[in-house]
Coordinates of C-alpha atoms and ligand atoms in Angstrom, one line a residue:
M15 CA -0.1 0.1 0.0
G16 CA 1.4 3.4 -1.2
T17 CA 1.2 6.7 1.1
K18 CA -0.7 8.5 -1.1
R19 CA -3.4 6.0 -1.1
F20 CA -3.2 5.6 2.6
L21 CA -3.5 9.7 2.9
S22 CA -6.3 10.0 0.7
R23 CA -8.6 7.1 2.2
F24 CA -7.6 8.6 5.5
F25 CA -8.6 12.2 4.5
T26 CA -12.1 11.2 2.9
T27 CA -13.3 8.7 5.6
A28 CA -11.9 9.6 8.6
S29 CA -13.4 13.0 10.4
I30 CA -11.6 15.6 8.6
M31 CA -9.8 18.9 9.6
L32 CA -10.7 20.9 6.8
L33 CA -9.3 24.4 5.7
T34 CA -11.9 26.8 5.1
A35 CA -12.4 28.2 1.7
S36 CA -11.3 31.6 2.2
T37 CA -8.1 30.2 3.6
L38 CA -7.6 28.3 0.7
G39 CA -7.3 31.4 -1.4
A40 CA -5.1 33.0 1.0
G41 CA -1.9 33.2 -0.5
P42 CA 1.2 30.9 -0.4
A43 CA 0.7 27.9 1.3
S44 CA 3.6 27.8 3.5
A45 CA 2.1 30.4 5.5
L46 CA -0.4 27.9 6.6
T47 CA 0.2 25.8 9.9
T48 CA -2.2 22.8 11.3
S49 CA -3.7 25.7 13.5
D50 CA -5.3 27.3 10.4
I51 CA -6.8 24.1 9.8
A52 CA -10.7 24.0 11.2
V53 CA -11.9 20.8 12.2
K54 CA -15.0 19.9 10.5
S55 CA -16.9 16.7 10.3
Q56 CA -17.0 14.5 7.3
A57 CA -20.8 15.1 7.0
E58 CA -20.3 19.0 6.8
M59 CA -18.1 18.7 3.9
I60 CA -18.7 18.6 0.1
L61 CA -16.7 17.0 -2.3
P62 CA -14.8 19.8 -4.1
E63 CA -13.6 21.0 0.0
R64 CA -12.3 17.5 0.7
D65 CA -10.2 17.3 -2.6
A66 CA -9.0 21.0 -1.9
M67 CA -8.1 19.9 1.4
H68 CA -6.3 16.7 0.3
K69 CA -4.6 18.5 -2.4
L70 CA -3.3 21.3 -0.1
L71 CA -2.1 18.5 2.5
T72 CA -0.1 16.9 -0.2
N73 CA 0.9 20.1 -1.7
V74 CA 2.3 22.0 1.2
Y75 CA 5.2 23.6 -0.6
D76 CA 3.4 24.5 -3.9
S77 CA 3.9 27.6 -4.9
T78 CA 6.1 28.8 -1.7
S79 CA 8.8 31.0 -2.5
Y80 CA 12.0 30.7 -0.6
V81 CA 14.8 32.5 0.5
N82 CA 17.1 31.3 -1.5
A83 CA 17.4 33.4 -4.5
G84 CA 15.7 32.0 -7.7
N85 CA 14.0 28.8 -6.0
T86 CA 10.9 29.7 -7.0
N87 CA 10.4 26.6 -9.1
Y88 CA 10.1 24.1 -6.3
S89 CA 7.1 22.0 -6.7
L90 CA 6.7 19.5 -3.9
N91 CA 4.2 17.0 -4.5
G92 CA 3.1 13.9 -1.6
V93 CA 3.9 14.2 1.8
S94 CA 5.4 16.9 3.8
A95 CA 6.6 17.4 7.5
S96 CA 3.1 18.6 8.5
S97 CA 1.1 16.0 6.7
I98 CA 3.4 13.3 8.5
K99 CA 2.5 15.4 11.9
L100 CA -0.9 15.4 11.0
L101 CA -0.4 11.4 10.8
I102 CA 0.9 11.0 14.1
E103 CA -1.8 13.0 15.7
R104 CA -4.6 11.1 14.1
F105 CA -2.7 7.9 15.0
E106 CA -2.4 9.0 18.5
S107 CA -6.0 9.7 18.9
E108 CA -7.0 6.5 17.5
G109 CA -5.0 4.6 20.1
E110 CA -2.3 3.3 17.7
F111 CA 0.5 4.4 20.2
A112 CA 1.3 2.8 23.4
N113 CA 1.8 6.1 25.3
S114 CA 2.1 9.9 24.3
V115 CA 5.5 9.8 25.2
A116 CA 6.3 8.0 21.9
A117 CA 3.9 9.8 19.8
R118 CA 5.4 13.4 20.9
A119 CA 9.0 12.0 20.0
L120 CA 8.0 11.6 16.6
K121 CA 6.1 14.8 16.2
T122 CA 9.4 16.7 17.7
H123 CA 11.2 15.5 14.6
M124 CA 8.7 16.6 12.4
T125 CA 8.6 20.1 14.3
A126 CA 12.5 20.2 13.3
L127 CA 11.7 19.2 9.7
E128 CA 8.9 21.8 9.2
L129 CA 12.0 24.3 9.4
Y130 CA 14.4 22.7 6.9
E131 CA 11.5 22.3 4.6
K132 CA 10.9 26.0 4.7
Q133 CA 14.6 26.6 4.3
A134 CA 14.2 24.0 1.5
N135 CA 17.6 22.4 3.1
A136 CA 17.3 19.1 1.5
D137 CA 20.7 17.5 2.8
K138 CA 19.2 18.6 6.3
I139 CA 15.8 17.0 5.4
V140 CA 17.1 13.8 4.0
K141 CA 19.2 13.3 7.0
H142 CA 16.8 14.0 9.9
M143 CA 14.2 11.9 7.8
N144 CA 16.7 9.1 8.3
G145 CA 17.0 10.0 11.9
F146 CA 13.2 9.8 12.1
L147 CA 12.9 6.4 10.3
V148 CA 15.8 5.2 13.0
L149 CA 13.2 6.2 15.9
L150 CA 10.3 4.7 14.2
E151 CA 12.0 1.4 14.0
Q152 CA 13.3 1.4 17.7
Q153 CA 9.6 2.3 18.6
H154 CA 8.2 -0.4 16.4
S155 CA 10.6 -3.2 17.6
K156 CA 9.5 -2.1 21.4
Q157 CA 5.6 -2.3 20.2
L158 CA 5.2 1.6 21.1
L159 CA 2.9 1.6 18.2
S160 CA 0.8 -0.6 15.7
G161 CA 1.7 -2.2 12.5
T162 CA -0.8 0.1 10.8
A163 CA 0.6 3.4 12.2
Y164 CA 4.3 2.0 11.6
Q165 CA 3.7 1.0 8.3
A166 CA 1.9 4.0 6.9
L167 CA 4.6 6.5 8.9
K168 CA 7.3 4.5 7.3
D169 CA 5.8 4.8 3.6
S170 CA 5.1 8.5 4.1
T171 CA 9.3 8.6 5.2
D172 CA 10.4 7.0 2.3
E173 CA 8.2 9.1 -0.2
M174 CA 9.3 12.2 1.6
V175 CA 13.0 11.4 1.5
G176 CA 12.4 10.3 -2.0
Q177 CA 11.0 13.9 -2.7
W178 CA 14.2 15.4 -1.6
D179 CA 17.0 13.0 -2.0
T180 CA 18.8 14.3 -5.1
T181 CA 21.2 11.6 -5.6
F182 CA 20.7 8.7 -7.9
S183 CA 20.0 5.5 -5.9
S184 CA 20.5 2.1 -7.9
D185 CA 18.2 0.3 -5.2
R186 CA 15.4 2.2 -6.3
A187 CA 16.3 1.8 -10.0
M188 CA 16.7 -2.2 -9.4
T189 CA 13.1 -2.2 -7.8
H190 CA 11.7 -0.9 -10.8
L191 CA 13.7 -3.2 -13.0
H192 CA 12.4 -5.9 -11.1
N193 CA 8.8 -5.0 -11.7
L194 CA 9.2 -4.5 -15.3
S195 CA 11.6 -7.8 -15.8
I196 CA 9.9 -10.1 -13.6
G197 CA 6.4 -8.6 -12.5
I198 CA 5.4 -7.9 -16.1
G199 CA 8.0 -9.7 -18.1
P200 CA 8.8 -9.7 -22.0
R201 CA 7.0 -6.4 -23.0
V202 CA 6.9 -7.3 -26.9
T203 CA 6.0 -4.5 -29.1
G204 CA 1.9 -4.1 -29.6
T205 CA 1.2 -7.0 -26.7
A206 CA -0.7 -6.4 -23.7
E207 CA 2.5 -6.7 -21.8
E208 CA 3.9 -3.7 -23.5
R209 CA 0.7 -1.8 -22.6
Q210 CA 1.2 -3.1 -18.9
G211 CA 4.9 -1.3 -18.8
V212 CA 3.3 1.7 -20.3
E213 CA 1.0 2.0 -17.5
Y214 CA 3.6 1.2 -15.0
I215 CA 5.8 4.1 -16.3
K216 CA 2.8 6.4 -16.6
N217 CA 2.0 5.5 -13.1
E218 CA 5.6 6.1 -11.5
F219 CA 6.2 9.7 -13.5
E220 CA 2.5 10.4 -12.2
K221 CA 3.9 9.5 -8.2
L222 CA 6.5 12.3 -9.1
G223 CA 3.9 15.0 -9.6
Y224 CA 5.4 15.2 -13.6
D225 CA 2.9 16.3 -16.2
V226 CA 2.5 12.8 -18.0
S227 CA 0.9 11.8 -21.2
T228 CA 1.0 8.8 -23.5
Q229 CA 1.3 9.1 -27.1
E230 CA -0.4 6.5 -29.3
F231 CA 0.9 5.4 -32.5
K232 CA 0.2 3.0 -35.2
L233 CA 2.3 0.1 -35.7
P234 CA 3.2 -1.6 -39.0
D235 CA 1.1 -4.3 -40.3
L236 CA 1.6 -7.6 -38.4
L237 CA 1.7 -10.7 -40.9
T238 CA 1.0 -13.9 -39.9
G239 CA 0.8 -17.0 -42.2
Q240 CA 0.4 -20.5 -42.8
L241 CA 0.7 -23.1 -45.3
Q242 CA -0.9 -26.4 -45.1
I243 CA -0.6 -29.4 -47.7
T244 CA -4.3 -29.9 -48.0
S245 CA -3.6 -33.1 -50.1
N246 CA -1.3 -34.5 -47.3
D247 CA -3.9 -34.6 -44.4
N248 CA -3.5 -30.7 -43.8
Q249 CA 0.3 -31.0 -43.0
N250 CA 1.4 -27.6 -41.4
V251 CA 4.8 -26.4 -43.3
R252 CA 6.6 -23.7 -41.2
V253 CA 6.9 -20.5 -43.1
A254 CA 8.7 -17.3 -42.8
I255 CA 6.7 -14.5 -44.6
A256 CA 8.5 -12.4 -47.3
D257 CA 9.1 -8.8 -46.6
G258 CA 6.7 -7.1 -49.4
S259 CA 4.5 -10.1 -49.7
G260 CA 0.9 -9.7 -51.0
Y261 CA -1.8 -10.7 -48.4
T262 CA -4.8 -13.1 -48.8
D263 CA -8.1 -13.0 -47.2
E264 CA -8.9 -15.3 -44.2
N265 CA -9.5 -18.2 -46.6
G266 CA -6.3 -17.8 -48.4
V267 CA -5.0 -19.3 -51.8
T268 CA -5.9 -22.8 -52.5
G269 CA -3.9 -24.6 -55.7
Q270 CA -1.8 -27.3 -57.1
L271 CA 2.0 -26.7 -56.7
Y272 CA 4.1 -26.2 -59.6
A273 CA 7.6 -27.1 -59.5
A274 CA 9.3 -24.1 -60.9
G275 CA 12.9 -25.0 -60.4
L276 CA 14.9 -22.0 -60.0
G277 CA 12.2 -20.0 -61.2
T278 CA 13.4 -18.5 -64.4
A279 CA 11.1 -17.2 -67.1
E280 CA 11.7 -20.3 -68.9
D281 CA 10.8 -22.3 -65.7
F282 CA 7.0 -21.7 -66.0
T283 CA 4.6 -23.0 -68.9
A284 CA 1.1 -22.0 -69.4
D285 CA 0.3 -24.9 -66.8
A286 CA 1.5 -22.6 -64.2
K287 CA -1.5 -20.3 -64.2
G288 CA -3.8 -20.7 -61.2
K289 CA -1.1 -22.6 -59.2
I290 CA 1.1 -22.2 -56.3
A291 CA 4.9 -21.9 -57.6
L292 CA 7.4 -23.7 -55.6
I293 CA 11.0 -22.2 -56.2
Q294 CA 14.4 -22.9 -55.1
R295 CA 16.5 -20.3 -54.0
G296 CA 19.7 -19.2 -55.9
D297 CA 21.3 -17.3 -58.8
F298 CA 19.3 -14.4 -59.0
T299 CA 16.9 -12.2 -57.0
F300 CA 14.0 -13.4 -55.0
W301 CA 11.9 -10.4 -56.6
E302 CA 12.8 -11.5 -60.3
K303 CA 11.6 -15.2 -59.2
V304 CA 8.2 -13.6 -58.0
Q305 CA 8.1 -11.5 -61.3
N306 CA 8.5 -14.6 -63.4
A307 CA 5.6 -16.6 -61.6
T308 CA 3.4 -13.6 -61.4
A309 CA 3.7 -13.1 -65.0
A310 CA 3.0 -16.7 -65.5
G311 CA -0.4 -16.4 -63.7
A312 CA 0.8 -18.4 -60.5
T313 CA -1.6 -17.3 -57.4
G314 CA 1.3 -17.8 -54.8
V315 CA 5.3 -18.4 -54.4
I316 CA 7.0 -20.7 -51.7
I317 CA 10.6 -20.4 -52.2
Y318 CA 12.7 -23.1 -50.5
D319 CA 16.0 -22.4 -49.4
N320 CA 19.3 -23.9 -51.0
V321 CA 21.5 -24.7 -47.8
N322 CA 20.2 -26.5 -44.7
S323 CA 18.5 -24.7 -41.8
S324 CA 16.3 -25.3 -38.9
T325 CA 14.4 -22.1 -39.7
P326 CA 12.7 -21.1 -42.8
I327 CA 14.7 -18.9 -45.3
L328 CA 13.1 -15.3 -45.2
P329 CA 12.7 -13.8 -48.9
G330 CA 13.2 -10.2 -48.7
L331 CA 11.7 -8.5 -51.9
S332 CA 12.8 -5.3 -53.5
N333 CA 9.1 -4.3 -54.2
K334 CA 5.6 -5.3 -53.1
S335 CA 4.3 -8.3 -54.4
S336 CA 0.6 -8.7 -55.5
I337 CA 0.7 -12.3 -54.5
P338 CA 1.6 -13.8 -51.3
V339 CA 5.1 -15.0 -50.9
V340 CA 6.9 -17.3 -48.3
G341 CA 10.1 -19.0 -47.5
I342 CA 10.5 -22.4 -46.3
T343 CA 13.4 -24.8 -45.4
K344 CA 15.4 -26.6 -48.0
A345 CA 14.6 -30.1 -46.0
N346 CA 10.4 -29.0 -46.6
G347 CA 11.2 -28.0 -50.4
E348 CA 12.5 -31.2 -51.0
D349 CA 10.0 -33.3 -49.0
L350 CA 7.3 -31.2 -51.3
L351 CA 9.2 -32.1 -54.6
S352 CA 9.1 -35.8 -53.4
Q353 CA 5.4 -35.6 -52.6
M354 CA 4.7 -34.3 -56.4
T355 CA 6.8 -37.3 -57.7
T356 CA 3.6 -39.6 -56.8
G357 CA 0.8 -37.4 -57.8
E358 CA -1.0 -34.0 -57.6
V359 CA 0.0 -31.8 -54.3
E360 CA -2.6 -29.3 -53.1
A361 CA -1.6 -26.5 -50.9
N362 CA -3.5 -23.7 -49.2
L363 CA -1.6 -20.5 -48.3
V364 CA -2.8 -17.9 -46.0
I365 CA -1.3 -14.7 -45.4
H366 CA -3.3 -12.4 -43.0
A367 CA -2.5 -8.4 -41.9
D368 CA -3.2 -7.2 -38.6
S369 CA -3.4 -3.6 -38.9
T370 CA -5.0 -2.8 -35.8
R371 CA -1.9 -2.5 -33.6
K372 CA -1.1 0.1 -31.7
S373 CA 2.0 1.1 -29.2
Q374 CA 2.7 4.1 -26.7
N375 CA 5.3 6.5 -25.8
V376 CA 5.1 7.8 -22.4
I377 CA 6.4 11.4 -21.6
A378 CA 6.9 13.1 -18.2
V379 CA 7.4 16.6 -18.5
K380 CA 9.5 19.2 -16.1
K381 CA 8.9 23.0 -16.9
P382 CA 10.9 25.6 -15.4
K383 CA 8.7 28.3 -13.8
N384 CA 8.5 31.8 -15.4
I385 CA 10.8 30.9 -18.5
E386 CA 8.9 31.6 -21.9
N387 CA 9.9 28.9 -24.5
P388 CA 12.5 27.4 -22.4
E389 CA 15.3 25.2 -24.3
I390 CA 14.3 21.2 -24.4
V391 CA 16.4 18.3 -22.7
Y392 CA 15.4 15.0 -23.5
V393 CA 16.3 12.0 -21.4
T394 CA 15.0 9.0 -23.3
S395 CA 14.6 5.1 -23.4
H396 CA 12.8 2.5 -24.7
H397 CA 10.5 0.2 -22.9
D398 CA 9.5 -2.8 -25.2
S399 CA 11.5 -6.0 -25.3
V400 CA 11.9 -8.8 -27.9
A401 CA 10.1 -12.1 -27.6
G402 CA 11.2 -14.8 -25.3
S403 CA 13.6 -12.4 -23.5
P404 CA 12.7 -10.6 -20.1
G405 CA 14.3 -7.6 -21.4
A406 CA 16.2 -6.6 -18.2
N407 CA 19.2 -5.2 -19.6
D408 CA 17.6 -4.4 -22.9
N409 CA 16.0 -2.1 -22.0
G410 CA 14.4 -2.3 -18.4
S411 CA 17.9 -1.3 -17.3
G412 CA 17.4 2.2 -19.3
T413 CA 14.0 2.8 -18.7
S414 CA 14.6 2.1 -14.6
T415 CA 17.4 4.5 -14.9
V416 CA 15.5 7.3 -16.5
L417 CA 12.5 6.5 -13.9
E418 CA 15.3 7.2 -11.1
I419 CA 16.8 10.1 -12.8
A420 CA 13.4 11.7 -13.1
R421 CA 12.8 11.2 -9.4
A422 CA 15.9 12.5 -8.2
M423 CA 15.1 15.6 -10.3
Q424 CA 11.6 15.8 -9.3
N425 CA 12.4 19.0 -7.1
V426 CA 15.2 20.4 -8.5
P427 CA 14.5 24.0 -9.9
V428 CA 15.2 24.2 -13.6
D429 CA 15.9 26.8 -16.2
K430 CA 15.5 24.4 -19.1
E431 CA 12.5 21.9 -20.0
I432 CA 13.3 18.4 -19.1
R433 CA 11.0 15.6 -21.2
F434 CA 11.7 12.1 -19.8
I435 CA 10.2 9.8 -22.3
A436 CA 10.0 6.1 -22.7
F437 CA 9.6 5.0 -26.1
G438 CA 7.9 1.9 -27.6
A439 CA 8.6 0.1 -30.6
E440 CA 11.9 0.5 -30.5
E441 CA 12.9 -3.2 -31.1
I442 CA 10.8 -3.1 -34.6
G443 CA 12.8 -0.1 -36.0
L444 CA 12.7 2.9 -33.8
V445 CA 9.2 3.2 -34.3
G446 CA 7.9 5.2 -31.3
S447 CA 11.0 7.7 -31.2
T448 CA 10.8 8.3 -35.0
Y449 CA 6.9 8.8 -34.7
Y450 CA 7.8 11.2 -31.6
V451 CA 10.2 13.3 -33.1
S452 CA 8.0 13.8 -36.5
Q453 CA 5.2 15.1 -34.4
L454 CA 7.8 18.1 -33.0
S455 CA 6.7 21.4 -34.2
Q456 CA 9.7 23.4 -35.9
D457 CA 9.6 25.5 -32.7
E458 CA 10.2 22.5 -30.6
I459 CA 12.9 21.3 -32.6
N460 CA 14.4 24.6 -32.5
R461 CA 14.3 24.9 -28.9
S462 CA 15.6 21.1 -28.6
I463 CA 19.3 20.7 -27.6
V464 CA 20.1 17.8 -26.1
N465 CA 19.3 14.2 -26.1
Y466 CA 20.6 11.3 -23.6
N467 CA 19.4 7.9 -24.9
L468 CA 19.7 5.1 -22.4
D469 CA 19.5 1.6 -23.9
M470 CA 21.1 -1.4 -22.3
V471 CA 23.0 0.5 -19.3
G472 CA 23.1 -2.3 -16.8
T473 CA 24.7 -5.3 -18.1
N474 CA 27.1 -7.4 -15.4
W475 CA 29.0 -9.2 -18.5
A476 CA 32.4 -8.3 -17.1
P477 CA 34.1 -7.6 -20.6
A478 CA 31.5 -4.8 -20.9
S479 CA 33.5 -2.4 -18.7
Q480 CA 33.1 0.6 -20.9
L481 CA 30.3 3.2 -21.1
Y482 CA 30.2 4.0 -25.0
V483 CA 28.9 7.4 -25.9
N484 CA 27.5 6.7 -29.1
T485 CA 26.7 9.6 -31.4
V486 CA 25.4 8.7 -35.0
D487 CA 28.1 10.7 -36.8
G488 CA 30.9 9.6 -34.2
K489 CA 31.6 13.3 -33.3
K490 CA 31.5 14.6 -29.9
N491 CA 28.8 16.7 -29.0
L492 CA 26.9 18.6 -26.2
V493 CA 26.0 15.0 -24.8
W494 CA 29.7 14.3 -24.6
D495 CA 30.7 17.7 -23.4
T496 CA 28.1 17.3 -20.3
V497 CA 28.7 13.8 -19.5
S498 CA 32.7 14.0 -19.3
A499 CA 32.6 16.7 -17.3
A500 CA 30.0 15.3 -15.1
S501 CA 32.3 12.0 -14.8
K502 CA 35.4 14.2 -13.8
K503 CA 33.4 15.9 -10.9
L504 CA 32.4 12.3 -10.0
N505 CA 35.9 11.0 -10.0
I506 CA 35.0 8.3 -12.6
D507 CA 38.2 6.7 -13.9
D508 CA 38.9 8.5 -17.4
G509 CA 38.8 5.3 -19.2
V510 CA 35.1 4.4 -18.5
L511 CA 33.6 6.9 -21.2
N512 CA 34.5 6.3 -24.6
P513 CA 33.0 8.3 -27.5
Y514 CA 32.3 6.0 -30.6
Q515 CA 30.0 5.9 -33.8
F516 CA 27.0 3.9 -33.3
S517 CA 23.3 4.0 -34.5
R518 CA 20.3 1.5 -33.9
S519 CA 18.6 3.2 -31.4
D520 CA 16.3 5.9 -30.4
H521 CA 18.9 8.7 -30.6
V522 CA 19.0 8.5 -34.3
P523 CA 15.7 10.3 -34.9
F524 CA 17.1 13.3 -32.7
H525 CA 20.2 13.4 -34.7
D526 CA 18.2 13.5 -37.8
A527 CA 16.4 16.5 -36.6
G528 CA 19.7 18.2 -36.0
I529 CA 19.5 17.7 -32.0
D530 CA 22.8 16.7 -30.0
A531 CA 22.0 13.1 -29.2
A532 CA 23.8 10.0 -27.9
L533 CA 23.4 6.4 -27.0
F534 CA 24.8 5.1 -23.7
I535 CA 25.4 1.5 -23.7
W536 CA 28.1 -0.9 -21.9
M537 CA 30.2 -2.8 -24.4
E538 CA 33.8 -4.1 -24.5
P539 CA 36.8 -1.8 -24.7
G540 CA 38.3 -2.1 -27.9
T541 CA 36.0 -4.4 -29.6
A542 CA 32.5 -2.6 -29.1
R543 CA 31.0 -6.4 -28.2
M544 CA 27.9 -6.4 -26.4
E545 CA 26.8 -8.9 -23.6
P546 CA 26.1 -12.3 -25.1
Y547 CA 22.7 -12.3 -23.3
Y548 CA 21.3 -9.6 -25.9
H549 CA 18.0 -10.7 -27.1
T550 CA 18.0 -14.3 -25.2
P551 CA 15.8 -15.5 -22.2
Q552 CA 19.1 -14.8 -20.0
D553 CA 18.6 -11.3 -20.5
S554 CA 17.3 -11.2 -17.0
I555 CA 17.5 -9.4 -13.6
E556 CA 20.4 -11.8 -12.5
N557 CA 22.6 -10.3 -15.2
V558 CA 22.2 -6.6 -14.4
S559 CA 24.8 -5.3 -12.3
P560 CA 23.6 -2.3 -9.8
E561 CA 26.9 -0.8 -9.8
R562 CA 26.8 0.0 -13.3
I563 CA 23.3 1.4 -13.1
Q564 CA 24.7 3.4 -10.4
T565 CA 27.7 4.6 -12.6
I566 CA 25.3 5.8 -15.6
G567 CA 22.4 7.1 -12.8
D568 CA 25.3 9.3 -11.3
I569 CA 26.6 10.6 -14.5
I570 CA 23.5 11.5 -16.3
T571 CA 21.7 12.8 -13.3
T572 CA 24.9 15.1 -12.7
A573 CA 25.0 16.1 -16.4
V574 CA 21.6 17.1 -16.5
T575 CA 21.4 18.7 -13.2
D576 CA 24.4 20.9 -14.3
L577 CA 23.0 21.5 -17.4
T578 CA 19.5 22.7 -16.1
S579 CA 19.6 23.3 -12.4
T580 CA 19.1 27.1 -11.6
Q581 CA 21.0 26.0 -8.1
A582 CA 23.9 24.3 -9.9
K583 CA 24.2 27.9 -11.9
V584 CA 24.0 30.0 -8.5
T585 CA 26.6 27.5 -6.8
E586 CA 28.9 27.9 -9.6
K587 CA 28.9 31.9 -9.8
A588 CA 29.5 32.1 -6.0
S589 CA 32.2 29.9 -6.1
Ligands
LIG620 ZN1 17.1 -2.0 -26.7

């Protein structure tokens, strides 16, 4: 059970402490204390008041101006010291504490924390919340408070630390990775599981208080096909559907097989008309074979391999065929030929195109306060994975890291817009990111300065000890400048980051739009080899290294914070 759910239930079902409407409209929320809150019974409340109350209690510091210059864009969501104090009082009144001394000790902590909150002193808040947690654990072990009260206060504490702690935590990232790679499992493009991943990511971004949206887009048609030998007890023959194949209706095409050798024009006689041509791979292109078959009036083409393989040959056509075309293995082709020596062989070939499939990008936006048309920074990953693989490193690792960076930065005041994005359908050809960039306005593209794309950032494969910073053109850009500066600041060994030329991920469309972009991926120094678990069932959480997640998380969080934070700039000027 999460704190937020607890709080909302608490404030809507118990007797409610309600702020009067006039107080709600009376300026900065920070000016309010619990004594401003009048007690009203639930019966006296109307729903909008309840909602307003809940919003107020969970956004105590929204719109607060701080003593530190420039810190006007804090926007805390979730719990605060005051709301935790209210929770303690509530539990005390309901007899969840063994004595008032225990409750008072906890409240005293929160009084100190209220002051640190007003000062926006993140370091002190995190430190003192950790002290509060120690005390809470002690009271729990001495049974000074109920299990319910302990759990709710612990959840609130964790959430409040999460709001203020600006350091990247691989522990938190690994929790996301567990939920994605084990809780959901393979998140194949266009499937219900990919959609579950989308819901998870969206919910996590929303918990952090970001402005979150999902962007749906159409996927290329998914072709499914079936070849049955109707003259041989409907024997099923495994096929690979040619890229560029024609489609059939649900009944498919049925006809006698016609042995057409290599498929030259001379291999076809008038007899081929209305039949399905069986053609051997080799000598000239698949497309030429298909053209010859089509010209002879064949209703379909089956191409069999000329070398042994356990999987059917996948014919790639240079154009779109008007008739269905599939590939089969050499063994299956030869078996059909031998069936043809004893009589007519009839087959049914069905190629179905599913054009209804969709995928989604999830976009969380952090906007600077009081800045018109800010520059835009993108921190991205893809959330889909391939069939049969839990997709832990590829790319639960990148997505979990982006979620944790978003958490660490949730209350950092910024002067640029940050867009945290998890793309769908990367694995079938960068479909989500290409769509996303295609939908940006020219104005947005002009304001876009940089894209950090994280894809496979957590392998534990020992030789992959170098973090490659891959650009499409192999040139260093703003991504490189900011991450190499961050890495120096973090005292990370000089040899860890490696500039390199590599495409094949979601940084490509950003680069193509003229935006400085790079892909982060752990690979072997010198060889650029990737982990052997790539796209296999072994791409599981056991093969992900929390230490490497920590390294990339530290680097990107520092780089993006230094690039966007108003505080970082104030500190720099002062020093
Ligand atoms: Zn990937």
